[in-house]
Amino acid sequence: MQQVTTTPNQVTIAVNKNNFTHDMIAKTGAFNASILSEKVKFGTFKHFGFQSGRNVDKFADFPHETGENGLPYITEGANGYISGKVISSVDLGTHTLFLAEVTAGEVLSDAPSVTYDYYHKHIKEAPPKKTEGKKGWVCKICGYVYEGDPLPADFICPVCKHGASDFEKL
Ligand code: FE
Protein backbone atom coordinates (compact mmCIF):
# COMPACT_ATOMS: atom_id res chain seq x y z
CA MET A 1 0.00 0.00 0.00
CA GLN A 2 1.28 3.48 -0.89
CA GLN A 3 0.11 6.87 0.28
CA VAL A 4 -0.58 9.11 -2.73
CA THR A 5 -1.66 12.41 -1.15
CA THR A 6 -2.56 13.71 2.31
CA THR A 7 -5.08 16.32 1.08
CA PRO A 8 -7.25 14.51 0.20
CA ASN A 9 -5.93 11.47 2.04
CA GLN A 10 -5.57 8.80 -0.65
CA VAL A 11 -3.72 5.51 -0.97
CA THR A 12 -3.15 2.89 -3.65
CA ILE A 13 -3.11 -0.84 -3.05
CA ALA A 14 -2.19 -3.52 -5.60
CA VAL A 15 -4.02 -6.80 -5.05
CA ASN A 16 -3.40 -10.10 -6.82
CA LYS A 17 -6.48 -11.24 -8.73
CA ASN A 18 -6.08 -14.80 -7.40
CA ASN A 19 -6.50 -13.44 -3.90
CA PHE A 20 -10.00 -13.77 -2.47
CA THR A 21 -9.54 -10.31 -0.93
CA HIS A 22 -9.46 -8.95 -4.48
CA ASP A 23 -13.04 -10.12 -5.12
CA MET A 24 -14.20 -8.68 -1.80
CA ILE A 25 -12.71 -5.25 -2.57
CA ALA A 26 -14.18 -5.28 -6.08
CA LYS A 27 -17.60 -6.25 -4.69
CA THR A 28 -17.81 -3.94 -1.66
CA GLY A 29 -15.66 -1.04 -2.92
CA ALA A 30 -14.04 -0.88 0.50
CA PHE A 31 -11.30 -2.52 2.54
CA ASN A 32 -9.46 -2.39 5.83
CA ALA A 33 -5.68 -2.74 5.84
CA SER A 34 -4.16 -3.95 9.10
CA ILE A 35 -0.59 -2.75 9.66
CA LEU A 36 1.43 -5.59 11.16
CA SER A 37 3.91 -4.82 13.92
CA GLU A 38 7.14 -6.50 15.05
CA LYS A 39 5.05 -8.33 17.65
CA VAL A 40 3.20 -10.26 14.95
CA LYS A 41 3.46 -14.03 15.17
CA PHE A 42 4.37 -16.27 12.25
CA GLY A 43 1.00 -17.94 12.76
CA THR A 44 -0.69 -14.70 11.70
CA PHE A 45 1.18 -14.72 8.38
CA LYS A 46 0.16 -18.33 7.86
CA HIS A 47 -3.42 -17.66 8.90
CA PHE A 48 -3.97 -14.74 6.51
CA GLY A 49 -1.27 -14.53 3.86
CA PHE A 50 -0.94 -18.19 3.00
CA GLN A 51 -4.56 -18.91 2.28
CA SER A 52 -5.39 -15.76 0.38
CA GLY A 53 -7.08 -17.67 -2.42
CA ARG A 54 -9.61 -19.39 -0.20
CA ASN A 55 -13.16 -18.27 0.21
CA VAL A 56 -13.33 -18.65 3.97
CA ASP A 57 -13.95 -16.27 6.86
CA LYS A 58 -10.36 -15.97 8.04
CA PHE A 59 -11.40 -13.62 10.86
CA ALA A 60 -13.83 -16.09 12.46
CA ASP A 61 -11.38 -17.61 14.95
CA PHE A 62 -8.99 -14.69 15.13
CA PRO A 63 -9.00 -11.62 17.44
CA HIS A 64 -10.56 -8.79 15.44
CA GLU A 65 -12.73 -5.68 15.58
CA THR A 66 -15.18 -4.24 13.09
CA GLY A 67 -14.44 -0.87 11.49
CA GLU A 68 -16.90 1.93 10.69
CA ASN A 69 -17.25 0.43 7.21
CA GLY A 70 -18.51 -2.85 8.68
CA LEU A 71 -15.37 -4.75 7.66
CA PRO A 72 -13.03 -6.53 10.09
CA TYR A 73 -9.44 -5.69 10.97
CA ILE A 74 -7.04 -7.63 13.15
CA THR A 75 -6.04 -6.46 16.61
CA GLU A 76 -3.33 -9.00 17.50
CA GLY A 77 0.15 -8.25 16.15
CA ALA A 78 -1.08 -5.10 14.41
CA ASN A 79 -0.17 -1.54 15.39
CA GLY A 80 -2.93 0.11 13.41
CA TYR A 81 -5.34 -0.11 10.54
CA ILE A 82 -6.76 2.13 7.87
CA SER A 83 -10.06 1.93 6.03
CA GLY A 84 -10.15 2.68 2.32
CA LYS A 85 -13.06 3.50 -0.01
CA VAL A 86 -12.23 2.70 -3.64
CA ILE A 87 -12.34 5.65 -6.05
CA SER A 88 -11.00 3.96 -9.17
CA SER A 89 -9.09 0.90 -10.29
CA VAL A 90 -6.56 0.01 -12.98
CA ASP A 91 -6.19 -3.49 -14.48
CA LEU A 92 -2.51 -4.44 -14.31
CA GLY A 93 -2.80 -8.02 -15.58
CA THR A 94 -2.07 -10.27 -12.60
CA HIS A 95 -3.06 -7.48 -10.19
CA THR A 96 -5.61 -4.69 -9.89
CA LEU A 97 -4.38 -1.35 -8.59
CA PHE A 98 -7.06 0.30 -6.45
CA LEU A 99 -7.00 4.03 -5.66
CA ALA A 100 -8.85 4.69 -2.43
CA GLU A 101 -9.85 7.51 -0.11
CA VAL A 102 -8.87 6.90 3.51
CA THR A 103 -12.13 6.99 5.49
CA ALA A 104 -10.91 5.89 8.92
CA GLY A 105 -7.85 4.74 10.77
CA GLU A 106 -6.57 4.06 14.25
CA VAL A 107 -3.25 3.52 16.01
CA LEU A 108 -3.46 0.31 18.04
CA SER A 109 0.00 0.11 19.62
CA ASP A 110 3.47 1.71 19.78
CA ALA A 111 5.22 -1.40 18.44
CA PRO A 112 7.17 -0.62 15.24
CA SER A 113 5.71 -1.80 11.93
CA VAL A 114 7.27 -5.02 10.74
CA THR A 115 9.54 -4.94 7.69
CA TYR A 116 10.33 -7.96 5.51
CA ASP A 117 13.92 -7.75 6.77
CA TYR A 118 12.72 -8.04 10.38
CA TYR A 119 10.25 -10.77 9.38
CA HIS A 120 13.01 -12.88 7.80
CA LYS A 121 15.41 -12.40 10.75
CA HIS A 122 13.07 -12.75 13.72
CA ILE A 123 9.65 -14.12 12.78
CA LYS A 124 9.81 -16.45 9.79
CA GLU A 125 10.74 -20.03 10.62
CA ALA A 126 13.88 -21.27 8.86
CA PRO A 127 13.01 -22.96 5.55
CA PRO A 128 13.23 -26.76 5.66
CA LYS A 129 16.54 -28.16 4.47
CA LYS A 130 14.81 -30.82 2.37
CA THR A 131 15.41 -28.46 -0.56
CA GLU A 132 19.08 -29.54 -0.61
CA GLY A 133 20.02 -31.10 -3.91
CA LYS A 134 17.08 -29.47 -5.65
CA LYS A 135 17.55 -26.80 -8.28
CA GLY A 136 15.24 -23.88 -8.62
CA TRP A 137 13.90 -21.00 -6.61
CA VAL A 138 12.40 -20.74 -3.13
CA CYS A 139 9.81 -18.22 -1.98
CA LYS A 140 11.38 -16.18 0.83
CA ILE A 141 7.96 -15.51 2.32
CA CYS A 142 6.47 -19.00 2.65
CA GLY A 143 9.13 -21.50 1.54
CA TYR A 144 7.39 -22.72 -1.63
CA VAL A 145 9.93 -24.27 -4.05
CA TYR A 146 9.75 -23.68 -7.81
CA GLU A 147 11.73 -26.48 -9.45
CA GLY A 148 13.00 -24.86 -12.62
CA ASP A 149 15.32 -22.20 -13.87
CA PRO A 150 14.91 -19.44 -14.77
CA LEU A 151 11.96 -18.37 -12.66
CA PRO A 152 9.48 -16.57 -14.94
CA ALA A 153 9.52 -12.82 -14.24
CA ASP A 154 5.73 -12.75 -13.82
CA PHE A 155 5.65 -15.81 -11.56
CA ILE A 156 3.25 -15.60 -8.61
CA CYS A 157 3.76 -17.91 -5.62
CA PRO A 158 0.74 -20.27 -5.59
CA VAL A 159 0.84 -20.42 -1.77
CA CYS A 160 1.31 -16.84 -0.57
CA LYS A 161 0.68 -14.92 -3.83
CA HIS A 162 3.94 -12.98 -3.68
CA GLY A 163 5.78 -12.26 -6.92
CA ALA A 164 9.10 -13.38 -8.44
CA SER A 165 11.04 -10.63 -6.64
CA ASP A 166 10.36 -12.44 -3.34
CA PHE A 167 12.09 -15.64 -4.56
CA GLU A 168 15.77 -16.54 -4.16
CA LYS A 169 17.85 -19.14 -5.95
CA LEU A 170 18.38 -22.45 -4.14
FE1 FE B 1 5.20 -17.87 -1.17
Coordinates of C-alpha atoms and ligand atoms in Angstrom, one line a residue:
M1 CA 0.0 0.0 0.0
Q2 CA 1.3 3.5 -0.9
Q3 CA 0.1 6.9 0.3
V4 CA -0.6 9.1 -2.7
T5 CA -1.7 12.4 -1.1
T6 CA -2.6 13.7 2.3
T7 CA -5.1 16.3 1.1
P8 CA -7.2 14.5 0.2
N9 CA -5.9 11.5 2.0
Q10 CA -5.6 8.8 -0.7
V11 CA -3.7 5.5 -1.0
T12 CA -3.1 2.9 -3.6
I13 CA -3.1 -0.8 -3.0
A14 CA -2.2 -3.5 -5.6
V15 CA -4.0 -6.8 -5.0
N16 CA -3.4 -10.1 -6.8
K17 CA -6.5 -11.2 -8.7
N18 CA -6.1 -14.8 -7.4
N19 CA -6.5 -13.4 -3.9
F20 CA -10.0 -13.8 -2.5
T21 CA -9.5 -10.3 -0.9
H22 CA -9.5 -8.9 -4.5
D23 CA -13.0 -10.1 -5.1
M24 CA -14.2 -8.7 -1.8
I25 CA -12.7 -5.3 -2.6
A26 CA -14.2 -5.3 -6.1
K27 CA -17.6 -6.2 -4.7
T28 CA -17.8 -3.9 -1.7
G29 CA -15.7 -1.0 -2.9
A30 CA -14.0 -0.9 0.5
F31 CA -11.3 -2.5 2.5
N32 CA -9.5 -2.4 5.8
A33 CA -5.7 -2.7 5.8
S34 CA -4.2 -4.0 9.1
I35 CA -0.6 -2.7 9.7
L36 CA 1.4 -5.6 11.2
S37 CA 3.9 -4.8 13.9
E38 CA 7.1 -6.5 15.0
K39 CA 5.0 -8.3 17.6
V40 CA 3.2 -10.3 14.9
K41 CA 3.5 -14.0 15.2
F42 CA 4.4 -16.3 12.3
G43 CA 1.0 -17.9 12.8
T44 CA -0.7 -14.7 11.7
F45 CA 1.2 -14.7 8.4
K46 CA 0.2 -18.3 7.9
H47 CA -3.4 -17.7 8.9
F48 CA -4.0 -14.7 6.5
G49 CA -1.3 -14.5 3.9
F50 CA -0.9 -18.2 3.0
Q51 CA -4.6 -18.9 2.3
S52 CA -5.4 -15.8 0.4
G53 CA -7.1 -17.7 -2.4
R54 CA -9.6 -19.4 -0.2
N55 CA -13.2 -18.3 0.2
V56 CA -13.3 -18.7 4.0
D57 CA -13.9 -16.3 6.9
K58 CA -10.4 -16.0 8.0
F59 CA -11.4 -13.6 10.9
A60 CA -13.8 -16.1 12.5
D61 CA -11.4 -17.6 15.0
F62 CA -9.0 -14.7 15.1
P63 CA -9.0 -11.6 17.4
H64 CA -10.6 -8.8 15.4
E65 CA -12.7 -5.7 15.6
T66 CA -15.2 -4.2 13.1
G67 CA -14.4 -0.9 11.5
E68 CA -16.9 1.9 10.7
N69 CA -17.3 0.4 7.2
G70 CA -18.5 -2.9 8.7
L71 CA -15.4 -4.8 7.7
P72 CA -13.0 -6.5 10.1
Y73 CA -9.4 -5.7 11.0
I74 CA -7.0 -7.6 13.2
T75 CA -6.0 -6.5 16.6
E76 CA -3.3 -9.0 17.5
G77 CA 0.1 -8.2 16.1
A78 CA -1.1 -5.1 14.4
N79 CA -0.2 -1.5 15.4
G80 CA -2.9 0.1 13.4
Y81 CA -5.3 -0.1 10.5
I82 CA -6.8 2.1 7.9
S83 CA -10.1 1.9 6.0
G84 CA -10.2 2.7 2.3
K85 CA -13.1 3.5 0.0
V86 CA -12.2 2.7 -3.6
I87 CA -12.3 5.6 -6.0
S88 CA -11.0 4.0 -9.2
S89 CA -9.1 0.9 -10.3
V90 CA -6.6 0.0 -13.0
D91 CA -6.2 -3.5 -14.5
L92 CA -2.5 -4.4 -14.3
G93 CA -2.8 -8.0 -15.6
T94 CA -2.1 -10.3 -12.6
H95 CA -3.1 -7.5 -10.2
T96 CA -5.6 -4.7 -9.9
L97 CA -4.4 -1.3 -8.6
F98 CA -7.1 0.3 -6.4
L99 CA -7.0 4.0 -5.7
A100 CA -8.9 4.7 -2.4
E101 CA -9.8 7.5 -0.1
V102 CA -8.9 6.9 3.5
T103 CA -12.1 7.0 5.5
A104 CA -10.9 5.9 8.9
G105 CA -7.8 4.7 10.8
E106 CA -6.6 4.1 14.2
V107 CA -3.3 3.5 16.0
L108 CA -3.5 0.3 18.0
S109 CA 0.0 0.1 19.6
D110 CA 3.5 1.7 19.8
A111 CA 5.2 -1.4 18.4
P112 CA 7.2 -0.6 15.2
S113 CA 5.7 -1.8 11.9
V114 CA 7.3 -5.0 10.7
T115 CA 9.5 -4.9 7.7
Y116 CA 10.3 -8.0 5.5
D117 CA 13.9 -7.7 6.8
Y118 CA 12.7 -8.0 10.4
Y119 CA 10.3 -10.8 9.4
H120 CA 13.0 -12.9 7.8
K121 CA 15.4 -12.4 10.7
H122 CA 13.1 -12.7 13.7
I123 CA 9.6 -14.1 12.8
K124 CA 9.8 -16.4 9.8
E125 CA 10.7 -20.0 10.6
A126 CA 13.9 -21.3 8.9
P127 CA 13.0 -23.0 5.5
P128 CA 13.2 -26.8 5.7
K129 CA 16.5 -28.2 4.5
K130 CA 14.8 -30.8 2.4
T131 CA 15.4 -28.5 -0.6
E132 CA 19.1 -29.5 -0.6
G133 CA 20.0 -31.1 -3.9
K134 CA 17.1 -29.5 -5.7
K135 CA 17.6 -26.8 -8.3
G136 CA 15.2 -23.9 -8.6
W137 CA 13.9 -21.0 -6.6
V138 CA 12.4 -20.7 -3.1
C139 CA 9.8 -18.2 -2.0
K140 CA 11.4 -16.2 0.8
I141 CA 8.0 -15.5 2.3
C142 CA 6.5 -19.0 2.6
G143 CA 9.1 -21.5 1.5
Y144 CA 7.4 -22.7 -1.6
V145 CA 9.9 -24.3 -4.0
Y146 CA 9.8 -23.7 -7.8
E147 CA 11.7 -26.5 -9.5
G148 CA 13.0 -24.9 -12.6
D149 CA 15.3 -22.2 -13.9
P150 CA 14.9 -19.4 -14.8
L151 CA 12.0 -18.4 -12.7
P152 CA 9.5 -16.6 -14.9
A153 CA 9.5 -12.8 -14.2
D154 CA 5.7 -12.7 -13.8
F155 CA 5.6 -15.8 -11.6
I156 CA 3.3 -15.6 -8.6
C157 CA 3.8 -17.9 -5.6
P158 CA 0.7 -20.3 -5.6
V159 CA 0.8 -20.4 -1.8
C160 CA 1.3 -16.8 -0.6
K161 CA 0.7 -14.9 -3.8
H162 CA 3.9 -13.0 -3.7
G163 CA 5.8 -12.3 -6.9
A164 CA 9.1 -13.4 -8.4
S165 CA 11.0 -10.6 -6.6
D166 CA 10.4 -12.4 -3.3
F167 CA 12.1 -15.6 -4.6
E168 CA 15.8 -16.5 -4.2
K169 CA 17.9 -19.1 -6.0
L170 CA 18.4 -22.5 -4.1
Ligands
FE1 FE 5.2 -17.9 -1.2

